[in-house]
PDB file of C-alpha atoms in Angstrom:
ATOM      1  CA  MET A 540     237.924 120.014 104.544  1.00 57.00           C
ATOM      2  CA  ILE A 541     237.141 123.644 103.720  1.00 65.00           C
ATOM      3  CA  SER A 542     239.603 124.707 106.459  1.00 70.00           C
ATOM      4  CA  GLU A 543     242.343 122.536 104.976  1.00 68.00           C
ATOM      5  CA  LEU A 544     241.617 123.897 101.489  1.00 56.00           C
ATOM      6  CA  ARG A 545     241.786 127.431 102.826  1.00 65.00           C
ATOM      7  CA  LYS A 546     245.156 126.689 104.503  1.00 65.00           C
ATOM      8  CA  SER A 547     246.489 125.125 101.310  1.00 64.00           C
ATOM      9  CA  ILE A 548     245.428 128.132  99.217  1.00 57.00           C
ATOM     10  CA  SER A 549     246.935 130.498 101.815  1.00 62.00           C
ATOM     11  CA  ALA A 550     250.223 128.588 101.717  1.00 59.00           C
ATOM     12  CA  ILE A 551     250.328 128.691  97.912  1.00 55.00           C
ATOM     13  CA  LEU A 552     249.567 132.424  97.846  1.00 49.00           C
ATOM     14  CA  TYR A 553     252.212 133.088 100.523  1.00 55.00           C
ATOM     15  CA  GLU A 554     254.815 131.127  98.554  1.00 58.00           C
ATOM     16  CA  ARG A 555     253.942 133.071  95.407  1.00 50.00           C
ATOM     17  CA  ALA A 556     254.077 136.374  97.268  1.00 52.00           C
ATOM     18  CA  ILE A 557     257.569 135.853  98.699  1.00 58.00           C
ATOM     19  CA  SER A 558     259.014 134.223  95.573  1.00 63.00           C
ATOM     20  CA  PRO A 559     261.281 136.615  93.618  1.00 72.00           C
ATOM     21  CA  LEU A 560     260.264 134.910  90.379  1.00 73.00           C
ATOM     22  CA  TYR A 561     256.549 135.624  90.673  1.00 75.00           C
ATOM     23  CA  GLY A 562     257.017 139.073  92.109  1.00 77.00           C
ATOM     24  CA  THR A 563     259.457 140.065  89.369  1.00 84.00           C
ATOM     25  CA  PHE A 564     257.235 138.630  86.639  1.00 81.00           C
ATOM     26  CA  ILE A 565     254.145 140.480  87.928  1.00 83.00           C
ATOM     27  CA  LEU A 566     256.092 143.745  88.137  1.00 85.00           C
ATOM     28  CA  SER A 567     257.446 143.250  84.603  1.00 86.00           C
ATOM     29  CA  TRP A 568     253.975 142.419  83.270  1.00 86.00           C
ATOM     30  CA  LEU A 569     252.473 145.539  84.861  1.00 84.00           C
ATOM     31  CA  ILE A 570     255.204 147.747  83.393  1.00 85.00           C
ATOM     32  CA  TRP A 571     254.978 146.340  79.871  1.00 88.00           C
ATOM     33  CA  ASN A 572     251.129 146.386  79.908  1.00 85.00           C
ATOM     34  CA  TRP A 573     250.597 149.611  81.791  1.00 87.00           C
ATOM     35  CA  ARG A 574     248.085 150.810  79.153  1.00 81.00           C
ATOM     36  CA  ILE A 575     245.785 147.867  79.889  1.00 81.00           C
ATOM     37  CA  TRP A 576     245.387 148.515  83.620  1.00 84.00           C
ATOM     38  CA  TYR A 577     245.471 152.289  83.077  1.00 82.00           C
ATOM     39  CA  LEU A 578     242.577 152.125  80.576  1.00 81.00           C
ATOM     40  CA  THR A 579     240.753 149.591  82.763  1.00 79.00           C
ATOM     41  CA  PHE A 580     240.788 151.657  85.955  1.00 82.00           C
ATOM     42  CA  PHE A 581     241.220 155.294  84.954  1.00 81.00           C
ATOM     43  CA  VAL A 582     239.693 155.886  81.457  1.00 80.00           C
ATOM     44  CA  ASP A 583     235.966 156.139  80.852  1.00 74.00           C
ATOM     45  CA  GLU A 584     234.354 154.412  77.830  1.00 72.00           C
ATOM     46  CA  ARG A 585     232.818 157.726  76.738  1.00 74.00           C
ATOM     47  CA  ILE A 586     236.268 159.062  76.056  1.00 73.00           C
ATOM     48  CA  LEU A 587     237.122 155.992  73.976  1.00 71.00           C
ATOM     49  CA  GLY A 588     233.810 156.165  72.173  1.00 71.00           C
ATOM     50  CA  GLN A 589     233.493 152.393  72.174  1.00 78.00           C
ATOM     51  CA  ASN A 590     233.457 149.373  74.465  1.00 80.00           C
ATOM     52  CA  LYS A 591     236.556 149.418  76.730  1.00 79.00           C
ATOM     53  CA  VAL A 592     237.121 145.647  76.718  1.00 78.00           C
ATOM     54  CA  LYS A 593     236.893 145.322  72.949  1.00 81.00           C
ATOM     55  CA  TYR A 594     239.210 148.269  72.530  1.00 81.00           C
ATOM     56  CA  ILE A 595     241.831 146.685  74.805  1.00 78.00           C
ATOM     57  CA  GLU A 596     241.499 143.306  73.077  1.00 79.00           C
ATOM     58  CA  ARG A 597     241.982 144.862  69.679  1.00 81.00           C
ATOM     59  CA  GLU A 598     244.819 147.237  70.514  1.00 77.00           C
ATOM     60  CA  TYR A 599     246.901 145.733  73.364  1.00 76.00           C
ATOM     61  CA  LEU A 600     246.247 142.033  73.805  1.00 80.00           C
ATOM     62  CA  THR A 601     249.249 140.811  71.835  1.00 82.00           C
ATOM     63  CA  TRP A 602     251.528 137.812  72.617  1.00 85.00           C
ATOM     64  CA  ASP A 603     254.648 139.990  72.747  1.00 86.00           C
ATOM     65  CA  PHE A 604     253.412 142.266  75.525  1.00 82.00           C
ATOM     66  CA  LEU A 605     251.405 139.663  77.399  1.00 81.00           C
ATOM     67  CA  ALA A 606     254.157 137.018  77.667  1.00 83.00           C
ATOM     68  CA  PHE A 607     257.442 137.488  75.802  1.00 89.00           C
ATOM     69  CA  TYR A 608     258.528 140.889  77.078  1.00 87.00           C
ATOM     70  CA  PRO A 609     257.550 140.209  80.743  1.00 88.00           C
ATOM     71  CA  ILE A 610     259.310 136.813  80.701  1.00 88.00           C
ATOM     72  CA  ALA A 611     262.427 138.291  79.073  1.00 87.00           C
ATOM     73  CA  SER A 612     262.477 141.155  81.598  1.00 86.00           C
ATOM     74  CA  THR A 613     262.087 138.707  84.461  1.00 88.00           C
ATOM     75  CA  ALA A 614     265.008 136.614  83.181  1.00 86.00           C
ATOM     76  CA  VAL A 615     267.182 139.722  82.820  1.00 86.00           C
ATOM     77  CA  LEU A 616     266.295 140.983  86.288  1.00 83.00           C
ATOM     78  CA  LEU A 617     266.845 137.603  88.000  1.00 84.00           C
ATOM     79  CA  ILE A 618     269.928 136.370  86.083  1.00 84.00           C
ATOM     80  CA  LEU A 619     271.732 139.090  84.218  1.00 80.00           C
ATOM     81  CA  VAL A 620     271.340 141.919  86.725  1.00 73.00           C
ATOM     82  CA  PRO A 621     272.758 139.959  89.727  1.00 77.00           C
ATOM     83  CA  PHE A 622     275.606 138.754  87.517  1.00 77.00           C
ATOM     84  CA  LEU A 623     276.380 142.319  86.452  1.00 75.00           C
ATOM     85  CA  ALA A 624     276.075 143.503  90.062  1.00 73.00           C
ATOM     86  CA  ASN A 625     278.577 140.878  91.231  1.00 81.00           C
ATOM     87  CA  ALA A 626     280.929 141.774  88.384  1.00 77.00           C
ATOM     88  CA  ALA A 627     280.639 145.460  89.255  1.00 77.00           C
ATOM     89  CA  TYR A 628     281.312 144.679  92.929  1.00 82.00           C
ATOM     90  CA  ARG A 629     284.433 142.668  92.057  1.00 84.00           C
ATOM     91  CA  LEU A 630     285.594 145.411  89.724  1.00 83.00           C
ATOM     92  CA  GLY A 631     285.062 147.986  92.463  1.00 79.00           C
ATOM     93  CA  LEU A 632     287.113 145.905  94.907  1.00 85.00           C
ATOM     94  CA  LYS A 633     289.868 145.613  92.316  1.00 85.00           C
ATOM     95  CA  PHE A 634     289.944 149.392  91.785  1.00 82.00           C
ATOM     96  CA  GLN A 635     289.920 149.937  95.549  1.00 85.00           C
ATOM     97  CA  LYS A 636     292.874 147.555  95.982  1.00 85.00           C
ATOM     98  CA  THR A 637     294.728 149.328  93.173  1.00 83.00           C
ATOM     99  CA  ARG A 638     294.130 152.712  94.817  1.00 82.00           C
ATOM    100  CA  THR A 639     295.321 151.365  98.174  1.00 81.00           C
ATOM    101  CA  ASN A 640     298.481 149.912  96.628  1.00 81.00           C
ATOM    102  CA  ASP A 641     299.213 153.139  94.773  1.00 75.00           C
ATOM    103  CA  LYS A 642     298.650 155.144  97.953  1.00 76.00           C
ATOM    104  CA  ASN A 643     300.994 152.911  99.946  1.00 74.00           C
ATOM    105  CA  TYR A 644     303.566 153.059  97.133  1.00 73.00           C
ATOM    106  CA  PHE A 645     303.684 156.846  97.092  1.00 68.00           C
ATOM    107  CA  GLU A 646     303.493 157.152 100.880  1.00 67.00           C
ATOM    108  CA  ASP A 647     306.495 154.811 101.239  1.00 66.00           C
ATOM    109  CA  ARG A 648     308.507 157.035  98.899  1.00 68.00           C
ATOM    110  CA  GLN A 649     307.402 160.295 100.420  1.00 66.00           C
ATOM    111  CA  LEU A 650     310.166 162.088 102.313  1.00 65.00           C
ATOM    112  CA  LEU A 651     309.535 162.785 105.966  1.00 64.00           C
ATOM    113  CA  THR A 652     309.462 166.353 107.215  1.00 74.00           C
ATOM    114  CA  SER A 653     311.950 167.515 109.847  1.00 76.00           C
ATOM    115  CA  GLU A 654     309.303 167.346 112.543  1.00 79.00           C
ATOM    116  CA  GLN A 655     308.288 163.833 111.528  1.00 75.00           C
ATOM    117  CA  SER A 656     311.935 162.735 111.530  1.00 77.00           C
ATOM    118  CA  ARG A 657     312.471 164.130 115.031  1.00 81.00           C
ATOM    119  CA  GLU A 658     309.295 162.469 116.268  1.00 84.00           C
ATOM    120  CA  LEU A 659     310.370 159.146 114.768  1.00 81.00           C
ATOM    121  CA  LYS A 660     313.805 159.431 116.393  1.00 83.00           C
ATOM    122  CA  ARG A 661     312.184 160.173 119.768  1.00 85.00           C
ATOM    123  CA  GLU A 662     310.001 157.099 119.433  1.00 86.00           C
ATOM    124  CA  LEU A 663     312.997 154.934 118.501  1.00 86.00           C
ATOM    125  CA  ARG A 664     314.998 156.208 121.473  1.00 86.00           C
ATOM    126  CA  SER A 665     312.053 155.555 123.758  1.00 84.00           C
ATOM    127  CA  LYS A 666     311.705 151.994 122.424  1.00 85.00           C
ATOM    128  CA  ASP A 667     315.458 151.413 122.831  1.00 83.00           C
ATOM    129  CA  ALA A 668     315.299 152.619 126.433  1.00 83.00           C
ATOM    130  CA  GLU A 669     312.344 150.348 127.162  1.00 86.00           C
ATOM    131  CA  PHE A 670     314.161 147.392 125.624  1.00 85.00           C
ATOM    132  CA  GLU A 671     317.368 148.080 127.596  1.00 85.00           C
ATOM    133  CA  ASN A 672     315.365 148.413 130.806  1.00 85.00           C
ATOM    134  CA  TYR A 673     313.579 145.150 130.107  1.00 84.00           C
ATOM    135  CA  GLU A 674     316.873 143.434 129.246  1.00 86.00           C
ATOM    136  CA  THR A 675     318.506 144.692 132.470  1.00 87.00           C
ATOM    137  CA  LYS A 676     315.582 143.487 134.584  1.00 86.00           C
ATOM    138  CA  SER A 677     315.660 140.108 132.838  1.00 86.00           C
ATOM    139  CA  LYS A 678     319.391 139.696 133.481  1.00 86.00           C
ATOM    140  CA  LEU A 679     318.935 140.593 137.153  1.00 87.00           C
ATOM    141  CA  GLN A 680     316.113 138.090 137.505  1.00 88.00           C
ATOM    142  CA  ILE A 681     318.193 135.382 135.819  1.00 89.00           C
ATOM    143  CA  LYS A 682     321.149 136.141 138.089  1.00 86.00           C
ATOM    144  CA  GLU A 683     318.946 135.992 141.198  1.00 87.00           C
ATOM    145  CA  LEU A 684     317.510 132.656 140.079  1.00 88.00           C
ATOM    146  CA  GLU A 685     320.994 131.279 139.413  1.00 88.00           C
ATOM    147  CA  GLU A 686     322.145 132.376 142.881  1.00 86.00           C
ATOM    148  CA  GLU A 687     319.087 130.774 144.484  1.00 86.00           C
ATOM    149  CA  ILE A 688     319.738 127.528 142.604  1.00 88.00           C
ATOM    150  CA  LYS A 689     323.424 127.617 143.596  1.00 84.00           C
ATOM    151  CA  ALA A 690     322.476 128.196 147.231  1.00 80.00           C
ATOM    152  CA  LEU A 691     320.089 125.242 147.098  1.00 84.00           C
ATOM    153  CA  TYR A 692     322.805 122.995 145.655  1.00 81.00           C
ATOM    154  CA  ILE A 693     325.250 124.135 148.374  1.00 78.00           C
ATOM    155  CA  GLU A 694     322.650 123.490 151.045  1.00 75.00           C
ATOM    156  CA  MET A 695     321.990 120.008 149.648  1.00 79.00           C
ATOM    157  CA  ASP A 696     325.715 119.238 149.520  1.00 70.00           C
ATOM    158  CA  ASN A 697     326.181 120.449 153.090  1.00 65.00           C
ATOM    159  CA  LYS A 698     323.306 118.303 154.320  1.00 71.00           C
ATOM    160  CA  LYS A 699     324.738 115.330 152.459  1.00 72.00           C
ATOM    161  CA  GLU A 700     328.230 115.884 153.914  1.00 62.00           C
ATOM    162  CA  ILE A 701     326.860 116.311 157.413  1.00 62.00           C
ATOM    163  CA  LYS A 702     324.828 113.143 157.044  1.00 67.00           C
ATOM    164  CA  GLU A 703     327.864 111.187 155.824  1.00 61.00           C
ATOM    165  CA  VAL A 704     330.006 112.543 158.679  1.00 55.00           C
ATOM    166  CA  ASN A 705     327.344 111.637 161.226  1.00 60.00           C
ATOM    167  CA  GLU A 706     326.985 108.147 159.782  1.00 60.00           C
ATOM    168  CA  GLU A 707     330.756 107.591 159.800  1.00 56.00           C
ATOM    169  CA  ASP A 708     330.998 108.994 163.295  1.00 56.00           C
ATOM    170  CA  ASN A 709     328.232 106.679 164.464  1.00 59.00           C
ATOM    171  CA  VAL A 710     329.980 103.698 162.903  1.00 50.00           C
ATOM    172  CA  ILE A 711     333.211 104.541 164.666  1.00 50.00           C
ATOM    173  CA  LYS A 712     331.499 105.242 167.982  1.00 53.00           C
ATOM    174  CA  ASN A 713     329.489 102.021 167.831  1.00 55.00           C
ATOM    175  CA  THR A 714     332.478  99.842 166.962  1.00 47.00           C
ATOM    176  CA  PRO A 715     332.979  97.506 169.974  1.00 46.00           C
ATOM    177  CA  SER A 716     336.710  97.095 169.384  1.00 46.00           C
ATOM    178  CA  ARG A 717     339.417  99.298 170.816  1.00 43.00           C
ATOM    179  CA  THR A 718     340.099 102.833 169.512  1.00 53.00           C
ATOM    180  CA  PRO A 719     342.148 102.504 166.299  1.00 63.00           C
ATOM    181  CA  THR A 720     345.748 103.708 166.561  1.00 75.00           C
ATOM    182  CA  PHE A 721     347.712 105.616 163.905  1.00 75.00           C
ATOM    183  CA  GLU A 722     349.233 102.285 162.893  1.00 75.00           C
ATOM    184  CA  ASP A 723     345.796 100.713 162.428  1.00 73.00           C
ATOM    185  CA  LEU A 724     344.595 103.627 160.319  1.00 73.00           C
ATOM    186  CA  TRP A 725     347.795 103.499 158.253  1.00 69.00           C
ATOM    187  CA  HIS A 726     347.340  99.839 157.415  1.00 71.00           C
ATOM    188  CA  SER A 727     343.589 100.151 156.773  1.00 72.00           C
ATOM    189  CA  GLY A 728     344.247 102.201 153.600  1.00 70.00           C
ATOM    190  CA  LYS A 729     341.151 104.371 154.154  1.00 70.00           C
ATOM    191  CA  LEU A 730     343.240 107.514 154.644  1.00 72.00           C
ATOM    192  CA  ASN A 731     345.673 107.143 151.749  1.00 73.00           C
ATOM    193  CA  ASP A 732     344.135 110.083 149.891  1.00 71.00           C
ATOM    194  CA  PHE A 733     344.147 112.143 153.072  1.00 72.00           C
ATOM    195  CA  ILE A 734     347.830 111.345 153.622  1.00 74.00           C
ATOM    196  CA  ASP A 735     348.616 112.241 149.959  1.00 74.00           C
ATOM    197  CA  ARG A 736     347.232 115.724 150.618  1.00 70.00           C
ATOM    198  CA  GLY A 737     349.168 115.968 153.860  1.00 70.00           C
ATOM    199  CA  LYS A 738     351.683 118.590 152.744  1.00 67.00           C
ATOM    200  CA  ASP A 739     348.919 120.848 151.369  1.00 69.00           C
ATOM    201  CA  LEU A 740     346.982 120.503 154.601  1.00 72.00           C
ATOM    202  CA  LEU A 741     350.002 121.289 156.743  1.00 73.00           C
ATOM    203  CA  MET A 742     350.905 124.340 154.652  1.00 72.00           C
ATOM    204  CA  ASN A 743     347.385 125.863 154.308  1.00 69.00           C
ATOM    205  CA  ASN A 744     345.049 126.978 157.019  1.00 66.00           C
ATOM    206  CA  GLU A 745     342.026 125.699 155.115  1.00 70.00           C
ATOM    207  CA  ILE A 746     341.451 123.657 151.963  1.00 73.00           C
ATOM    208  CA  LYS A 747     338.412 122.990 149.808  1.00 74.00           C
ATOM    209  CA  LYS A 748     336.604 119.742 150.638  1.00 70.00           C
ATOM    210  CA  ASP A 749     336.375 118.506 147.060  1.00 71.00           C
ATOM    211  CA  ARG A 750     340.189 118.347 146.893  1.00 73.00           C
ATOM    212  CA  ILE A 751     340.243 115.562 149.497  1.00 73.00           C
ATOM    213  CA  PRO A 752     338.580 112.236 148.523  1.00 70.00           C
ATOM    214  CA  ASN A 753     336.727 110.503 151.378  1.00 69.00           C
ATOM    215  CA  VAL A 754     336.920 113.720 153.375  1.00 74.00           C
ATOM    216  CA  HIS A 755     334.048 112.560 155.570  1.00 77.00           C
ATOM    217  CA  ILE A 756     336.202 109.738 156.995  1.00 77.00           C
ATOM    218  CA  ALA A 757     338.876 112.215 158.084  1.00 77.00           C
ATOM    219  CA  ILE A 758     336.196 114.444 159.616  1.00 79.00           C
ATOM    220  CA  ALA A 759     334.632 111.506 161.446  1.00 79.00           C
ATOM    221  CA  LEU A 760     338.042 110.511 162.862  1.00 78.00           C
ATOM    222  CA  GLY A 761     338.594 114.063 164.096  1.00 77.00           C
ATOM    223  CA  PHE A 762     341.484 114.818 161.733  1.00 77.00           C
ATOM    224  CA  LEU A 763     339.537 117.543 159.922  1.00 79.00           C
ATOM    225  CA  GLU A 764     336.733 119.891 160.860  1.00 79.00           C
ATOM    226  CA  LEU A 765     334.488 122.201 158.833  1.00 79.00           C
ATOM    227  CA  TYR A 766     335.738 125.752 158.401  1.00 73.00           C
ATOM    228  CA  GLU A 767     333.638 128.107 160.542  1.00 73.00           C
ATOM    229  CA  HIS A 768     333.162 130.663 157.739  1.00 71.00           C
ATOM    230  CA  SER A 769     332.259 128.224 154.949  1.00 71.00           C
ATOM    231  CA  ASN A 770     331.091 124.621 154.889  1.00 72.00           C
ATOM    232  CA  GLN A 771     332.873 124.169 151.565  1.00 75.00           C
ATOM    233  CA  TYR A 772     336.248 124.261 153.313  1.00 77.00           C
ATOM    234  CA  VAL A 773     337.856 122.168 156.056  1.00 77.00           C
ATOM    235  CA  VAL A 774     340.744 122.868 158.439  1.00 77.00           C
ATOM    236  CA  LEU A 775     343.248 120.489 159.991  1.00 75.00           C
ATOM    237  CA  THR A 776     342.795 119.674 163.678  1.00 80.00           C
ATOM    238  CA  GLN A 777     345.649 119.129 166.104  1.00 83.00           C
ATOM    239  CA  LYS A 778     344.958 115.389 165.988  1.00 82.00           C
ATOM    240  CA  GLY A 779     345.058 115.475 162.201  1.00 77.00           C
ATOM    241  CA  LYS A 780     348.320 117.433 162.252  1.00 80.00           C
ATOM    242  CA  GLU A 781     349.915 114.843 164.566  1.00 83.00           C
ATOM    243  CA  PHE A 782     348.729 111.979 162.357  1.00 80.00           C
ATOM    244  CA  LEU A 783     350.073 113.562 159.157  1.00 77.00           C
ATOM    245  CA  GLU A 784     353.428 114.317 160.732  1.00 80.00           C
ATOM    246  CA  TRP A 785     353.634 110.712 161.951  1.00 82.00           C
ATOM    247  CA  ALA A 786     352.591 109.379 158.522  1.00 78.00           C
ATOM    248  CA  ILE A 787     355.134 111.541 156.663  1.00 75.00           C
ATOM    249  CA  LEU A 788     357.945 110.354 158.927  1.00 76.00           C
ATOM    250  CA  LYS A 789     356.792 106.734 158.492  1.00 71.00           C
ATOM    251  CA  SER A 790     356.753 106.977 154.720  1.00 67.00           C
TER     252      SER A 790
END
């Protein structure tokens, strides 16, 4: 029990010691009643010529100095002083902001020297050169990407055309009936678009594939073949030339 009492007293004393209220009050009391502890510890009774305690009770033990003034000082130190400190801090920040704004205002309106102007122009030219270099590199990269995409599309189209030609060729080769004649192909109607382009094909060495609908049928029949320099173009074979001449005469 004595140990618990000792711990409780120690906790209370520790709380009092770290509390700003008690510390401020004790400091205020010691300042306002400095004569009491000064006479108690440093003045001999022979100098006073009377009993020290009675002298202190008669001269300095008053309600004002023992309680009122220390309490009032404590309240001022704990409430008013922090409030004034915060107000002073805010006022200082306001003055600092005003000084900064005034400084920026006058600096913005200050004329540059010749050297500063030249330096600024050099920096601007350097930035412009960097931007133009970056823009040129970006355009080149975009162009390269566009060419790669275009090449991929061409490759896909070529693979598709080759696949369609092979499929049509396989169909024709696997057909058990006799080889179709010009008359059969004429009446089938599958080569009407090819015949419509007959004059262009006879007059030009090569022609773009997309100008001939169902071009894969004509290729499968051996009337057209892919141009050796570009898969986007086709050329008329001798068999195709004979068929077109026959078809033109028939029409």
